[in-house]
Short mmCIF file of C-alpha atoms (C1' of nucleotides) in Angstrom, two decimals:
data_model
loop_
_atom_site.label_atom_id
_atom_site.label_comp_id
_atom_site.label_asym_id
_atom_site.label_seq_id
_atom_site.Cartn_x
_atom_site.Cartn_y
_atom_site.Cartn_z
CA MET A 1 111.15 57.16 66.74
CA LYS A 2 108.80 54.45 67.87
CA THR A 3 105.44 54.22 66.12
CA HIS A 4 102.49 54.51 68.46
CA THR A 5 99.07 53.03 67.95
CA ILE A 6 95.81 54.89 68.27
CA ALA A 7 92.24 53.67 68.47
CA ILE A 8 89.42 55.98 67.39
CA VAL A 9 85.96 55.62 68.87
CA ASP A 10 83.47 57.89 67.10
CA ASP A 11 80.17 57.30 65.39
CA HIS A 12 80.89 59.91 62.74
CA ARG A 13 82.56 57.67 60.29
CA LEU A 14 83.62 60.48 58.03
CA PHE A 15 85.29 62.28 60.89
CA ALA A 16 86.94 59.13 62.22
CA GLN A 17 88.40 58.19 58.90
CA SER A 18 89.45 61.74 58.14
CA LEU A 19 91.17 61.82 61.47
CA GLU A 20 92.98 58.67 60.50
CA ALA A 21 94.27 60.39 57.38
CA LEU A 22 95.42 63.35 59.45
CA ILE A 23 97.13 61.18 62.02
CA SER A 24 98.88 59.20 59.32
CA SER A 25 100.31 62.41 58.01
CA PHE A 26 101.98 62.98 61.38
CA GLY A 27 104.29 60.09 60.56
CA ASN A 28 104.94 58.20 63.73
CA TYR A 29 101.42 57.14 64.58
CA GLU A 30 99.20 54.48 63.15
CA ILE A 31 95.58 53.61 63.69
CA ALA A 32 95.00 50.41 65.59
CA PHE A 33 91.30 50.26 64.75
CA TYR A 34 88.20 52.33 65.05
CA ALA A 35 84.81 51.74 66.46
CA GLY A 36 81.43 53.43 66.12
CA ASN A 37 80.53 53.23 69.78
CA GLY A 38 81.64 51.84 73.14
CA LYS A 39 80.36 48.32 72.53
CA GLU A 40 82.17 48.07 69.23
CA PHE A 41 85.26 49.42 70.91
CA ILE A 42 85.24 46.74 73.60
CA ASN A 43 84.87 44.02 70.99
CA SER A 44 87.57 45.47 68.77
CA LEU A 45 89.88 45.74 71.75
CA LYS A 46 89.68 42.00 72.32
CA GLU A 47 90.21 41.30 68.65
CA TYR A 48 93.15 43.65 68.50
CA GLY A 49 94.88 41.58 71.14
CA LYS A 50 96.97 44.28 72.78
CA ASN A 51 96.31 47.78 74.08
CA PRO A 52 96.55 50.74 71.73
CA ASP A 53 98.78 53.48 73.11
CA ILE A 54 96.03 56.05 72.92
CA VAL A 55 92.26 55.90 72.70
CA LEU A 56 90.42 58.86 71.17
CA LEU A 57 86.95 58.71 72.58
CA ASP A 58 83.93 60.66 71.38
CA ILE A 59 81.29 61.50 73.95
CA ASN A 60 78.04 61.46 72.04
CA MET A 61 77.54 58.08 70.47
CA PRO A 62 74.61 55.73 70.05
CA VAL A 63 74.37 52.41 71.90
CA MET A 64 77.17 53.08 74.38
CA ASN A 65 78.40 56.61 74.82
CA GLY A 66 81.74 58.02 75.88
CA ILE A 67 80.96 58.34 79.53
CA GLU A 68 79.77 54.77 79.84
CA THR A 69 82.75 53.63 77.86
CA MET A 70 85.10 55.60 80.09
CA ALA A 71 83.54 53.92 83.10
CA TRP A 72 84.13 50.52 81.55
CA ILE A 73 87.75 51.40 80.84
CA LYS A 74 88.30 52.54 84.41
CA GLU A 75 86.92 49.23 85.61
CA ASN A 76 88.54 46.88 83.13
CA LYS A 77 91.50 48.56 81.48
CA PRO A 78 92.59 51.41 83.72
CA GLU A 79 96.04 51.48 82.10
CA LEU A 80 94.53 52.66 78.80
CA LYS A 81 95.35 56.28 78.03
CA THR A 82 92.21 57.95 76.82
CA ILE A 83 91.60 61.36 75.33
CA ALA A 84 88.00 62.53 75.21
CA LEU A 85 86.93 64.26 72.01
CA SER A 86 83.76 66.27 71.72
CA MET A 87 82.11 69.36 70.37
CA ASP A 88 80.14 69.56 73.51
CA ASP A 89 82.07 71.49 76.08
CA SER A 90 79.48 71.48 78.82
CA GLU A 91 81.47 71.46 82.03
CA GLU A 92 79.32 68.67 83.36
CA THR A 93 80.58 66.36 80.67
CA ILE A 94 84.20 67.35 81.01
CA ILE A 95 84.11 66.81 84.74
CA LYS A 96 82.52 63.42 84.31
CA MET A 97 85.09 62.27 81.79
CA LEU A 98 88.04 63.45 83.83
CA ARG A 99 86.63 61.87 86.94
CA GLU A 100 86.40 58.57 85.08
CA GLY A 101 90.08 58.86 84.32
CA ALA A 102 90.40 60.50 80.91
CA LYS A 103 93.95 61.76 80.41
CA GLY A 104 92.87 64.65 78.24
CA TYR A 105 89.89 66.43 76.76
CA LEU A 106 89.71 68.03 73.35
CA LEU A 107 87.05 70.03 71.56
CA LYS A 108 86.70 69.25 67.89
CA ASP A 109 87.24 72.85 66.93
CA ILE A 110 90.86 72.86 68.04
CA HIS A 111 93.76 73.39 65.70
CA PRO A 112 95.41 70.21 64.43
CA ASP A 113 98.71 71.31 65.97
CA VAL A 114 97.07 71.33 69.36
CA PHE A 115 95.69 67.93 68.61
CA LYS A 116 99.13 66.60 67.81
CA LYS A 117 100.57 68.12 70.95
CA ALA A 118 97.83 66.55 73.01
CA ILE A 119 98.65 63.12 71.66
CA THR A 120 102.38 63.42 72.21
CA ASP A 121 101.84 64.93 75.65
CA VAL A 122 99.68 62.06 76.72
CA ILE A 123 102.20 59.56 75.46
CA GLU A 124 105.22 61.31 76.92
CA LYS A 125 103.90 62.92 80.06
CA GLY A 126 100.82 60.87 80.63
CA PHE A 127 98.29 63.67 80.41
CA TYR A 128 97.19 66.77 78.51
CA TYR A 129 95.03 69.54 79.77
CA SER A 130 94.26 72.46 77.54
CA ASP A 131 93.62 75.98 78.70
CA ASN A 132 90.03 75.66 77.62
CA ILE A 133 89.52 72.89 80.05
CA THR A 134 90.99 74.62 83.02
CA ASN A 135 88.98 77.66 82.07
CA ALA A 136 85.86 75.61 81.67
CA LEU A 137 86.48 74.07 85.05
CA LEU A 138 87.05 77.43 86.69
CA ASP A 139 84.02 78.87 84.95
CA SER A 140 81.94 76.02 86.14
CA ILE A 141 82.89 76.49 89.73
CA ASP A 142 81.27 79.86 90.22
CA LYS A 143 78.56 79.33 87.64
CA LYS A 144 77.56 76.09 89.26
CA GLU A 145 77.48 77.64 92.67
CA LYS A 146 75.35 80.40 91.27
CA ASP A 147 73.11 78.14 89.25
CA ASP A 148 72.68 75.66 92.01
CA SER A 149 71.51 78.17 94.53
CA ILE A 150 68.81 79.26 92.11
CA LYS A 151 65.63 77.64 93.20
CA LEU A 152 62.46 78.63 91.40
CA LYS A 153 59.18 78.12 93.13
CA GLU A 154 56.28 76.46 91.40
CA ARG A 155 54.41 79.68 90.81
CA GLU A 156 57.55 81.38 89.52
CA VAL A 157 58.10 78.63 86.99
CA GLU A 158 54.53 79.00 85.87
CA PHE A 159 55.09 82.71 85.39
CA LEU A 160 58.43 82.16 83.67
CA LYS A 161 56.84 79.92 81.08
CA LEU A 162 54.12 82.45 80.35
CA ALA A 163 56.71 85.19 80.12
CA CYS A 164 58.15 83.21 77.21
CA THR A 165 55.05 83.87 75.13
CA GLU A 166 53.86 86.94 73.32
CA LYS A 167 51.34 87.72 76.03
CA THR A 168 51.61 90.97 77.97
CA TYR A 169 52.03 90.88 81.72
CA LYS A 170 48.44 92.00 82.07
CA GLU A 171 47.30 89.00 80.08
CA ILE A 172 49.54 86.74 82.12
CA ALA A 173 47.99 88.16 85.27
CA GLY A 174 44.58 87.19 83.95
CA ILE A 175 45.71 83.66 83.19
CA MET A 176 47.28 83.19 86.59
CA PHE A 177 44.35 84.85 88.39
CA LEU A 178 46.64 87.42 89.94
CA SER A 179 46.78 91.17 89.94
CA PRO A 180 49.18 92.73 87.42
CA LYS A 181 50.96 94.10 90.44
CA THR A 182 51.66 90.64 91.75
CA ILE A 183 52.95 89.61 88.38
CA ASP A 184 55.24 92.57 88.54
CA GLY A 185 56.49 91.21 91.83
CA TYR A 186 57.28 87.84 90.27
CA ARG A 187 59.01 89.59 87.43
CA GLU A 188 61.25 91.57 89.76
CA ALA A 189 62.03 88.53 91.85
CA LEU A 190 63.06 86.56 88.79
CA PHE A 191 65.10 89.39 87.29
CA ASP A 192 66.95 89.47 90.56
CA LYS A 193 67.41 85.73 90.96
CA LEU A 194 68.41 85.08 87.38
CA ASP A 195 70.48 88.22 87.01
CA VAL A 196 68.77 89.51 83.88
CA ARG A 197 67.60 92.99 82.97
CA SER A 198 64.77 92.35 80.54
CA ARG A 199 62.09 89.91 79.61
CA ILE A 200 64.32 88.71 76.78
CA GLY A 201 66.73 87.57 79.46
CA LEU A 202 63.99 85.50 81.03
CA VAL A 203 63.26 83.81 77.74
CA LEU A 204 66.91 83.00 77.11
CA TYR A 205 67.28 81.64 80.63
CA ALA A 206 64.15 79.53 80.29
CA ILE A 207 65.38 78.00 77.06
CA LYS A 208 68.92 77.38 78.29
CA ASN A 209 67.56 75.66 81.34
CA LYS A 210 64.91 73.77 79.47
CA PHE A 211 61.88 75.27 81.13
CA ILE A 212 60.35 75.54 77.68
CA GLU A 213 60.73 73.70 74.41
CA VAL A 214 61.49 75.39 71.15
CA MET B 1 92.69 63.13 35.42
CA LYS B 2 92.15 66.78 36.21
CA THR B 3 92.67 67.88 39.78
CA HIS B 4 89.65 69.55 41.33
CA THR B 5 89.67 72.13 44.07
CA ILE B 6 87.57 71.99 47.21
CA ALA B 7 86.82 74.60 49.85
CA ILE B 8 85.85 73.49 53.35
CA VAL B 9 83.66 75.68 55.55
CA ASP B 10 83.41 74.26 59.05
CA ASP B 11 84.09 75.67 62.47
CA HIS B 12 85.49 72.38 63.71
CA ARG B 13 89.04 72.94 62.74
CA LEU B 14 90.13 69.44 63.61
CA PHE B 15 87.43 67.96 61.43
CA ALA B 16 88.14 70.34 58.57
CA GLN B 17 91.81 69.65 58.54
CA SER B 18 91.29 65.92 58.95
CA LEU B 19 88.96 66.04 56.03
CA GLU B 20 91.68 67.74 54.07
CA ALA B 21 93.98 64.84 54.82
CA LEU B 22 91.33 62.37 53.73
CA ILE B 23 90.59 64.24 50.54
CA SER B 24 94.27 64.46 49.70
CA SER B 25 94.45 60.71 49.95
CA PHE B 26 91.87 60.47 47.19
CA GLY B 27 94.51 61.72 44.80
CA ASN B 28 92.81 64.01 42.35
CA TYR B 29 91.47 66.65 44.68
CA GLU B 30 93.13 69.45 46.51
CA ILE B 31 91.91 71.90 49.12
CA ALA B 32 91.51 75.45 47.91
CA PHE B 33 91.13 76.89 51.41
CA TYR B 34 89.02 76.48 54.45
CA ALA B 35 87.01 78.83 56.57
CA GLY B 36 85.53 78.68 60.05
CA ASN B 37 82.22 80.29 59.12
CA GLY B 38 80.34 81.97 56.31
CA LYS B 39 81.94 85.36 56.75
CA GLU B 40 85.41 83.89 56.61
CA PHE B 41 84.39 81.92 53.57
CA ILE B 42 83.25 84.99 51.69
CA ASN B 43 86.50 86.74 52.46
CA SER B 44 88.61 83.74 51.54
CA LEU B 45 86.71 83.39 48.31
CA LYS B 46 87.74 86.86 47.25
CA GLU B 47 91.32 86.21 48.26
CA TYR B 48 91.38 82.90 46.44
CA GLY B 49 90.55 84.69 43.23
CA LYS B 50 88.67 81.94 41.42
CA ASN B 51 85.89 79.56 42.32
CA PRO B 52 86.67 76.25 43.92
CA ASP B 53 85.02 73.33 42.13
CA ILE B 54 83.21 72.22 45.26
CA VAL B 55 82.29 73.87 48.53
CA LEU B 56 81.72 71.65 51.57
CA LEU B 57 79.50 73.65 53.86
CA ASP B 58 78.73 72.91 57.50
CA ILE B 59 75.34 74.05 58.80
CA ASN B 60 75.93 74.91 62.41
CA MET B 61 78.59 77.55 62.67
CA PRO B 62 79.09 80.68 64.72
CA VAL B 63 78.84 84.18 63.24
CA MET B 64 77.32 83.15 59.90
CA ASN B 65 75.81 79.71 59.59
CA GLY B 66 75.38 77.41 56.63
CA ILE B 67 71.90 78.51 55.73
CA GLU B 68 72.81 82.17 55.64
CA THR B 69 75.93 81.32 53.70
CA MET B 70 73.96 79.28 51.20
CA ALA B 71 71.63 82.23 50.73
CA TRP B 72 74.60 84.45 50.03
CA ILE B 73 75.97 81.97 47.53
CA LYS B 74 72.64 81.77 45.73
CA GLU B 75 72.62 85.53 45.51
CA ASN B 76 76.22 86.20 44.64
CA LYS B 77 77.84 83.02 43.30
CA PRO B 78 75.05 80.75 42.09
CA GLU B 79 77.44 78.80 39.92
CA LEU B 80 79.26 77.45 43.00
CA LYS B 81 78.60 73.77 43.60
CA THR B 82 77.91 73.31 47.26
CA ILE B 83 77.51 70.19 49.36
CA ALA B 84 75.98 70.68 52.79
CA LEU B 85 77.60 68.73 55.61
CA SER B 86 75.94 68.28 58.95
CA MET B 87 75.13 65.96 61.79
CA ASP B 88 71.78 67.60 61.99
CA ASP B 89 69.38 65.87 59.68
CA SER B 90 66.17 67.69 60.52
CA GLU B 91 64.18 67.82 57.29
CA GLU B 92 63.57 71.51 57.75
CA THR B 93 67.26 72.18 57.52
CA ILE B 94 67.83 69.93 54.57
CA ILE B 95 64.97 71.48 52.67
CA LYS B 96 66.23 74.95 53.39
CA MET B 97 69.68 74.12 52.12
CA LEU B 98 68.42 72.46 48.97
CA ARG B 99 66.03 75.29 48.29
CA GLU B 100 68.94 77.70 48.53
CA GLY B 101 70.63 75.66 45.86
CA ALA B 102 72.83 73.09 47.58
CA LYS B 103 73.81 70.33 45.16
CA GLY B 104 74.03 67.67 47.85
CA TYR B 105 73.57 67.00 51.52
CA LEU B 106 75.68 64.69 53.66
CA LEU B 107 75.53 63.59 57.27
CA LYS B 108 78.87 63.39 58.99
CA ASP B 109 78.35 59.77 59.93
CA ILE B 110 78.49 58.54 56.35
CA HIS B 111 81.15 56.18 55.10
CA PRO B 112 84.10 57.85 53.39
CA ASP B 113 83.32 55.94 50.21
CA VAL B 114 79.92 57.57 50.07
CA PHE B 115 81.60 60.88 50.67
CA LYS B 116 83.92 60.34 47.75
CA LYS B 117 81.05 59.31 45.52
CA ALA B 118 79.13 62.41 46.50
CA ILE B 119 82.01 64.64 45.50
CA THR B 120 82.58 62.95 42.18
CA ASP B 121 78.87 62.85 41.47
CA VAL B 122 78.53 66.55 42.04
CA ILE B 123 81.48 67.27 39.80
CA GLU B 124 80.44 64.90 37.07
CA LYS B 125 76.65 64.97 37.19
CA GLY B 126 76.12 68.22 39.00
CA PHE B 127 74.30 66.82 42.00
CA TYR B 128 74.20 64.08 44.62
CA TYR B 129 71.15 63.04 46.54
CA SER B 130 71.25 60.23 49.05
CA ASP B 131 68.24 58.13 49.95
CA ASN B 132 67.89 59.93 53.26
CA ILE B 133 67.36 63.15 51.42
CA THR B 134 64.67 61.93 49.10
CA ASN B 135 62.85 60.58 52.11
CA ALA B 136 63.15 63.87 53.88
CA LEU B 137 61.84 65.62 50.82
CA LEU B 138 58.83 63.35 50.53
CA ASP B 139 58.09 63.80 54.20
CA SER B 140 58.10 67.52 53.88
CA ILE B 141 55.84 67.89 50.88
CA ASP B 142 52.63 68.01 52.85
CA LYS B 143 54.11 69.79 55.80
CA LYS B 144 55.33 72.94 54.14
CA GLU B 145 54.12 76.20 52.62
CA LYS B 146 53.66 78.40 55.61
CA ASP B 147 56.79 80.16 56.77
CA ASP B 148 58.20 79.20 53.44
CA SER B 149 58.24 82.34 51.46
CA ILE B 150 59.84 84.24 54.31
CA LYS B 151 63.07 85.80 53.16
CA LEU B 152 65.12 87.85 55.57
CA LYS B 153 67.64 90.30 54.26
CA GLU B 154 71.15 90.41 55.56
CA ARG B 155 70.62 93.50 57.64
CA GLU B 156 67.37 92.13 59.03
CA VAL B 157 69.12 88.99 60.17
CA GLU B 158 71.75 91.09 61.85
CA PHE B 159 69.06 93.00 63.67
CA LEU B 160 67.17 89.85 64.53
CA LYS B 161 70.20 88.38 66.24
CA LEU B 162 70.74 91.51 68.27
CA ALA B 163 67.06 91.60 69.19
CA CYS B 164 67.69 88.26 70.87
CA THR B 165 69.92 89.86 73.46
CA GLU B 166 69.13 91.99 76.46
CA LYS B 167 70.17 95.13 74.63
CA THR B 168 67.60 97.86 74.12
CA TYR B 169 66.76 99.00 70.61
CA LYS B 170 68.70 102.16 71.27
CA GLU B 171 71.78 100.12 72.06
CA ILE B 172 71.22 97.98 68.99
CA ALA B 173 70.98 101.13 66.90
CA GLY B 174 74.38 102.14 68.23
CA ILE B 175 75.88 98.77 67.40
CA MET B 176 74.48 98.76 63.87
CA PHE B 177 75.36 102.42 63.33
CA LEU B 178 71.76 103.27 62.56
CA SER B 179 69.24 105.67 64.01
CA PRO B 180 66.82 104.22 66.57
CA LYS B 181 64.13 105.13 64.10
CA THR B 182 65.63 102.92 61.44
CA ILE B 183 65.83 100.11 63.93
CA ASP B 184 62.18 100.67 64.60
CA GLY B 185 61.59 100.24 60.90
CA TYR B 186 63.40 96.89 60.87
CA ARG B 187 61.40 95.85 63.87
CA GLU B 188 58.10 96.61 62.22
CA ALA B 189 59.14 94.92 59.01
CA LEU B 190 60.08 91.77 60.90
CA PHE B 191 56.96 91.79 63.07
CA ASP B 192 55.03 91.92 59.85
CA LYS B 193 57.00 89.29 57.96
CA LEU B 194 57.19 86.85 60.84
CA ASP B 195 53.69 87.51 62.09
CA VAL B 196 54.63 88.27 65.69
CA ARG B 197 53.46 91.00 68.01
CA SER B 198 56.36 91.45 70.39
CA ARG B 199 60.08 91.15 70.67
CA ILE B 200 59.59 87.85 72.47
CA GLY B 201 58.07 86.56 69.24
CA LEU B 202 61.24 87.53 67.40
CA VAL B 203 63.37 85.61 69.86
CA LEU B 204 61.22 82.49 69.60
CA TYR B 205 61.30 82.67 65.82
CA ALA B 206 65.05 83.16 65.76
CA ILE B 207 65.59 80.13 67.94
CA LYS B 208 63.17 77.89 66.07
CA ASN B 209 64.84 78.79 62.84
CA LYS B 210 68.37 78.54 64.16
CA PHE B 211 69.37 82.12 63.68
CA ILE B 212 70.84 81.98 67.14
CA GLU B 213 72.28 79.30 69.38
CA VAL B 214 71.05 78.64 72.85
"C1'" DA C 1 67.79 108.65 32.06
"C1'" DG C 2 63.78 107.31 34.62
"C1'" DT C 3 61.43 104.78 37.93
"C1'" DA C 4 60.52 101.58 41.51
"C1'" DA C 5 62.03 99.57 45.44
"C1'" DA C 6 64.95 99.41 49.32
"C1'" DA C 7 67.24 101.59 53.07
"C1'" DT C 8 67.38 105.26 56.15
"C1'" DG C 9 65.38 108.47 59.37
"C1'" DG C 10 61.56 111.58 61.80
"C1'" DG C 11 57.13 113.00 64.78
"C1'" DG C 12 54.05 111.77 67.90
"C1'" DA C 13 51.35 108.89 70.89
"C1'" DA C 14 49.49 104.75 73.21
"C1'" DT C 15 50.90 100.82 75.63
"C1'" DT C 16 54.11 97.95 78.07
"C1'" DT C 17 58.00 97.21 80.70
"C1'" DT C 18 60.99 98.26 84.35
"C1'" DA C 19 62.26 100.28 88.84
"C1'" DC C 20 61.65 101.50 93.71
"C1'" DC C 21 58.94 102.76 97.10
"C1'" DC C 22 55.24 100.88 99.92
"C1'" DT C 23 50.77 98.12 102.64
"C1'" DT C 24 47.74 94.28 103.46
"C1'" DT C 25 46.72 89.42 103.98
"C1'" DC C 26 47.69 84.95 105.24
"C1'" DC C 27 49.63 81.25 107.56
"C1'" DA C 28 52.79 78.34 110.14
"C1'" DG C 29 55.83 77.88 114.30
"C1'" DG C 30 57.06 79.45 118.83
"C1'" DC D 1 47.89 84.14 120.81
"C1'" DC D 2 51.30 86.68 118.29
"C1'" DT D 3 54.60 87.20 115.11
"C1'" DG D 4 57.82 86.96 111.33
"C1'" DG D 5 58.11 86.07 106.76
"C1'" DA D 6 56.15 84.94 102.37
"C1'" DA D 7 52.58 85.97 99.04
"C1'" DA D 8 49.68 89.38 97.07
"C1'" DG D 9 48.75 93.91 95.87
"C1'" DG D 10 49.39 99.34 95.36
"C1'" DG D 11 51.40 104.16 93.67
"C1'" DT D 12 54.17 106.43 90.78
"C1'" DA D 13 57.42 107.55 87.25
"C1'" DA D 14 60.98 106.79 83.93
"C1'" DA D 15 62.32 104.02 80.12
"C1'" DA D 16 61.35 101.01 76.42
"C1'" DT D 17 58.31 99.10 73.16
"C1'" DT D 18 54.87 99.26 69.76
"C1'" DC D 19 52.17 101.54 66.19
"C1'" DC D 20 50.97 104.80 62.34
"C1'" DC D 21 51.79 108.49 60.01
"C1'" DC D 22 55.63 110.41 56.75
"C1'" DA D 23 60.28 112.27 54.01
"C1'" DT D 24 64.74 111.65 52.03
"C1'" DT D 25 68.45 109.14 50.03
"C1'" DT D 26 70.47 104.98 47.66
"C1'" DT D 27 70.34 101.23 44.88
"C1'" DA D 28 68.82 98.42 41.18
"C1'" DC D 29 66.93 97.66 36.89
"C1'" DT D 30 64.79 98.55 32.58
#
DNA sequence: AGTAAAATGGGGAATTTTACCCTTTCCAGG
DNA sequence: CCTGGAAAGGGTAAAATTCCCCATTTTACT
């Protein structure tokens, strides 16, 4: 069985080197090199002289992140087989990476067996897509369409932010120079738009969508 | 040289198992077991029968996070030597972990050599503190003593998390198998402890203090 | 065993939130 | 000018939250 080479690009040194130990234990793989970010990777690639068979690419890195790196690869080394690795499973990110040509996407909480399968799949079949990913993609289709159509007006945003405080609606009405009844109207409109059933839902939505800081 | 046992508590399975491979390569350590969160850890601990020499404890985990787990350890197994592991180096978090009795704190981007030294230090000297930590500690000296003495009990935390959903108190009572009146008692106790005047205040507190993810 | 402190639950009431039905006012485009 | 739709406001009632009393049972510790 031929030995394949793998490059690891991840700023978490402990993780990268642990991963190396794990991969070594698989037997027929060896680490070509690893790099702490995209820039380092590009340099190491030149030094290394030939292409590694697989590149494991973290998304969140300082200096040059996974998405930028993926773009560089697409431009300069499109034949490189890259698997994206991340804890962050926001669909946005996955989509971006796949669009830039990643051959696979893995979350760091997967089982090592899945990890091994992903590597061999990419080498043998050229790609690996986990169920999570397809699910995430499907999820994102309707969620995005829902989310996108949600447009909050200026005054609604103002209300939303105040709803994320300990003030009562009556107090909020005072602050916004509106009748409590009008506030109630805003509340209902938002409940409807955001598909929530309580003020707690408003707060959670506001935080998720970064209307307020915590 | 005696072989020491290590337990790994981290929801990132790939990382945990990679770490196992790395630790094995050190020679004189072996993995007792690993767990995906605090609850799993507590169960595994009972199953395992004796204490591992070291516990590597991630902070951000689902179900029961590192801080809650550390609190449990302090309460029930204070003799356990725990090293906190996290990418998140907010001083708040570090302080909390150390106050709960962690013997060391490591960021995941450290060099494996440092990691090894931390483990041996904790076993041999009983503790390991990196420069980062001492800095964080110094920083925090003036900043603290406000929400410091706040101690939430297990059941209160459970309630707090549920209060951060769109469920009504009656529904929460059902989930926790308690009377709505008891839930009301927890609510009042928390309002008092956390100095808030509405359920929104609970949610904000829970998020600030990482009892829930958003 | 004795006691204090938690944990659990209850009554009752004021306030707030939520829901669903409406009317009035205002303003821009035909 | 008039008109349709958005913004603002109203009435009412049920449900949920919040607050202050209190009693019983369990648990923990001396």
